[in-house]
Amino acid sequence: LQQTKIGEVLDIIQKHSHGIITNVSLFDQFVKDNKKSLGFRITYQSQEKTLTSQEIDQVHSEIIKDLEKNQNWQVRK
Protein backbone atom coordinates (compact mmCIF):
# COMPACT_ATOMS: atom_id res chain seq x y z
CA LEU A 1 0.00 0.00 0.00
CA GLN A 2 1.42 3.34 -1.04
CA GLN A 3 1.76 5.62 1.95
CA THR A 4 0.12 8.94 1.18
CA LYS A 5 1.10 11.67 3.55
CA ILE A 6 -1.69 14.10 4.29
CA GLY A 7 0.88 16.89 4.54
CA GLU A 8 1.92 16.32 0.92
CA VAL A 9 -1.67 16.83 -0.24
CA LEU A 10 -2.07 19.91 1.95
CA ASP A 11 1.16 21.39 0.58
CA ILE A 12 -0.05 21.00 -3.00
CA ILE A 13 -3.42 22.55 -2.17
CA GLN A 14 -1.76 25.49 -0.41
CA LYS A 15 0.69 25.99 -3.29
CA HIS A 16 -2.24 26.79 -5.57
CA SER A 17 -4.33 28.79 -3.09
CA HIS A 18 -3.84 32.18 -4.81
CA GLY A 19 -4.89 33.71 -1.51
CA ILE A 20 -8.50 32.50 -1.82
CA ILE A 21 -8.31 29.23 0.13
CA THR A 22 -9.03 30.04 3.75
CA ASN A 23 -9.41 26.54 5.20
CA VAL A 24 -8.58 22.94 4.28
CA SER A 25 -9.62 20.03 6.45
CA LEU A 26 -9.44 16.27 6.14
CA PHE A 27 -12.94 14.89 6.69
CA ASP A 28 -12.56 11.24 5.65
CA GLN A 29 -10.00 8.56 4.98
CA PHE A 30 -10.28 4.85 4.34
CA VAL A 31 -8.41 1.98 2.73
CA LYS A 32 -10.01 -0.46 0.29
CA ASP A 33 -8.52 -2.82 -2.28
CA ASN A 34 -4.99 -1.70 -1.41
CA LYS A 35 -5.87 1.94 -2.17
CA LYS A 36 -6.06 4.81 0.28
CA SER A 37 -8.77 7.43 -0.14
CA LEU A 38 -8.64 10.86 1.47
CA GLY A 39 -11.49 13.37 1.53
CA PHE A 40 -10.73 17.07 1.96
CA ARG A 41 -13.04 20.03 2.45
CA ILE A 42 -11.69 23.23 0.90
CA THR A 43 -13.10 26.67 1.71
CA TYR A 44 -12.64 29.33 -0.96
CA GLN A 45 -13.10 32.92 0.25
CA SER A 46 -11.82 36.40 -0.51
CA GLN A 47 -11.82 39.39 1.81
CA GLU A 48 -11.78 41.78 -1.15
CA LYS A 49 -14.63 40.57 -3.37
CA THR A 50 -17.19 37.93 -4.17
CA LEU A 51 -15.49 35.08 -6.00
CA THR A 52 -16.89 33.87 -9.29
CA SER A 53 -17.37 30.21 -10.10
CA GLN A 54 -14.76 30.63 -12.83
CA GLU A 55 -12.12 31.85 -10.33
CA ILE A 56 -12.80 28.96 -7.98
CA ASP A 57 -12.89 26.40 -10.81
CA GLN A 58 -9.53 27.63 -12.11
CA VAL A 59 -7.82 27.19 -8.73
CA HIS A 60 -9.53 23.85 -8.13
CA SER A 61 -8.45 22.61 -11.57
CA GLU A 62 -4.83 23.61 -10.86
CA ILE A 63 -4.93 21.63 -7.61
CA ILE A 64 -6.36 18.53 -9.27
CA LYS A 65 -3.89 18.70 -12.16
CA ASP A 66 -0.93 18.99 -9.77
CA LEU A 67 -2.15 16.16 -7.53
CA GLU A 68 -2.60 13.81 -10.48
CA LYS A 69 0.66 14.81 -12.16
CA ASN A 70 2.88 15.09 -9.11
CA GLN A 71 2.25 11.77 -7.46
CA ASN A 72 0.21 9.96 -10.10
CA TRP A 73 -2.73 10.08 -7.71
CA GLN A 74 -6.30 9.75 -8.91
CA VAL A 75 -8.65 12.53 -7.90
CA ARG A 76 -12.34 11.75 -7.60
CA LYS A 77 -14.78 14.61 -7.86
mmCIF file of C-alpha atoms in Angstrom:
data_model
loop_
_atom_site.group_PDB
_atom_site.id
_atom_site.type_symbol
_atom_site.label_atom_id
_atom_site.label_comp_id
_atom_site.label_asym_id
_atom_site.label_seq_id
_atom_site.Cartn_x
_atom_site.Cartn_y
_atom_site.Cartn_z
ATOM 1 C CA LEU A 1 0.000 0.000 0.000
ATOM 2 C CA GLN A 2 1.417 3.342 -1.044
ATOM 3 C CA GLN A 3 1.757 5.616 1.953
ATOM 4 C CA THR A 4 0.117 8.938 1.177
ATOM 5 C CA LYS A 5 1.102 11.665 3.554
ATOM 6 C CA ILE A 6 -1.687 14.098 4.288
ATOM 7 C CA GLY A 7 0.884 16.886 4.538
ATOM 8 C CA GLU A 8 1.916 16.315 0.923
ATOM 9 C CA VAL A 9 -1.668 16.827 -0.238
ATOM 10 C CA LEU A 10 -2.073 19.912 1.947
ATOM 11 C CA ASP A 11 1.163 21.395 0.584
ATOM 12 C CA ILE A 12 -0.047 21.004 -3.001
ATOM 13 C CA ILE A 13 -3.422 22.554 -2.172
ATOM 14 C CA GLN A 14 -1.756 25.489 -0.412
ATOM 15 C CA LYS A 15 0.692 25.986 -3.286
ATOM 16 C CA HIS A 16 -2.243 26.790 -5.568
ATOM 17 C CA SER A 17 -4.326 28.787 -3.088
ATOM 18 C CA HIS A 18 -3.840 32.180 -4.813
ATOM 19 C CA GLY A 19 -4.893 33.707 -1.508
ATOM 20 C CA ILE A 20 -8.498 32.497 -1.816
ATOM 21 C CA ILE A 21 -8.306 29.228 0.126
ATOM 22 C CA THR A 22 -9.030 30.038 3.749
ATOM 23 C CA ASN A 23 -9.409 26.542 5.199
ATOM 24 C CA VAL A 24 -8.581 22.943 4.284
ATOM 25 C CA SER A 25 -9.617 20.031 6.452
ATOM 26 C CA LEU A 26 -9.442 16.270 6.140
ATOM 27 C CA PHE A 27 -12.936 14.886 6.693
ATOM 28 C CA ASP A 28 -12.560 11.244 5.650
ATOM 29 C CA GLN A 29 -9.996 8.560 4.983
ATOM 30 C CA PHE A 30 -10.277 4.854 4.343
ATOM 31 C CA VAL A 31 -8.407 1.980 2.729
ATOM 32 C CA LYS A 32 -10.012 -0.461 0.295
ATOM 33 C CA ASP A 33 -8.518 -2.822 -2.284
ATOM 34 C CA ASN A 34 -4.994 -1.704 -1.407
ATOM 35 C CA LYS A 35 -5.872 1.944 -2.172
ATOM 36 C CA LYS A 36 -6.057 4.806 0.277
ATOM 37 C CA SER A 37 -8.766 7.434 -0.144
ATOM 38 C CA LEU A 38 -8.644 10.857 1.466
ATOM 39 C CA GLY A 39 -11.494 13.371 1.528
ATOM 40 C CA PHE A 40 -10.732 17.067 1.962
ATOM 41 C CA ARG A 41 -13.041 20.026 2.454
ATOM 42 C CA ILE A 42 -11.692 23.229 0.897
ATOM 43 C CA THR A 43 -13.105 26.673 1.710
ATOM 44 C CA TYR A 44 -12.644 29.335 -0.964
ATOM 45 C CA GLN A 45 -13.097 32.918 0.245
ATOM 46 C CA SER A 46 -11.818 36.396 -0.512
ATOM 47 C CA GLN A 47 -11.819 39.391 1.812
ATOM 48 C CA GLU A 48 -11.781 41.784 -1.151
ATOM 49 C CA LYS A 49 -14.632 40.574 -3.374
ATOM 50 C CA THR A 50 -17.190 37.928 -4.168
ATOM 51 C CA LEU A 51 -15.485 35.079 -5.998
ATOM 52 C CA THR A 52 -16.888 33.874 -9.288
ATOM 53 C CA SER A 53 -17.372 30.210 -10.102
ATOM 54 C CA GLN A 54 -14.761 30.628 -12.826
ATOM 55 C CA GLU A 55 -12.122 31.854 -10.331
ATOM 56 C CA ILE A 56 -12.803 28.963 -7.983
ATOM 57 C CA ASP A 57 -12.894 26.402 -10.813
ATOM 58 C CA GLN A 58 -9.529 27.626 -12.109
ATOM 59 C CA VAL A 59 -7.821 27.190 -8.729
ATOM 60 C CA HIS A 60 -9.535 23.854 -8.132
ATOM 61 C CA SER A 61 -8.446 22.605 -11.574
ATOM 62 C CA GLU A 62 -4.833 23.607 -10.858
ATOM 63 C CA ILE A 63 -4.925 21.632 -7.610
ATOM 64 C CA ILE A 64 -6.362 18.531 -9.273
ATOM 65 C CA LYS A 65 -3.890 18.700 -12.159
ATOM 66 C CA ASP A 66 -0.934 18.992 -9.771
ATOM 67 C CA LEU A 67 -2.149 16.164 -7.526
ATOM 68 C CA GLU A 68 -2.604 13.813 -10.481
ATOM 69 C CA LYS A 69 0.663 14.813 -12.162
ATOM 70 C CA ASN A 70 2.879 15.090 -9.115
ATOM 71 C CA GLN A 71 2.246 11.766 -7.456
ATOM 72 C CA ASN A 72 0.208 9.963 -10.102
ATOM 73 C CA TRP A 73 -2.734 10.079 -7.712
ATOM 74 C CA GLN A 74 -6.304 9.748 -8.915
ATOM 75 C CA VAL A 75 -8.648 12.535 -7.901
ATOM 76 C CA ARG A 76 -12.341 11.746 -7.602
ATOM 77 C CA LYS A 77 -14.784 14.612 -7.858
#
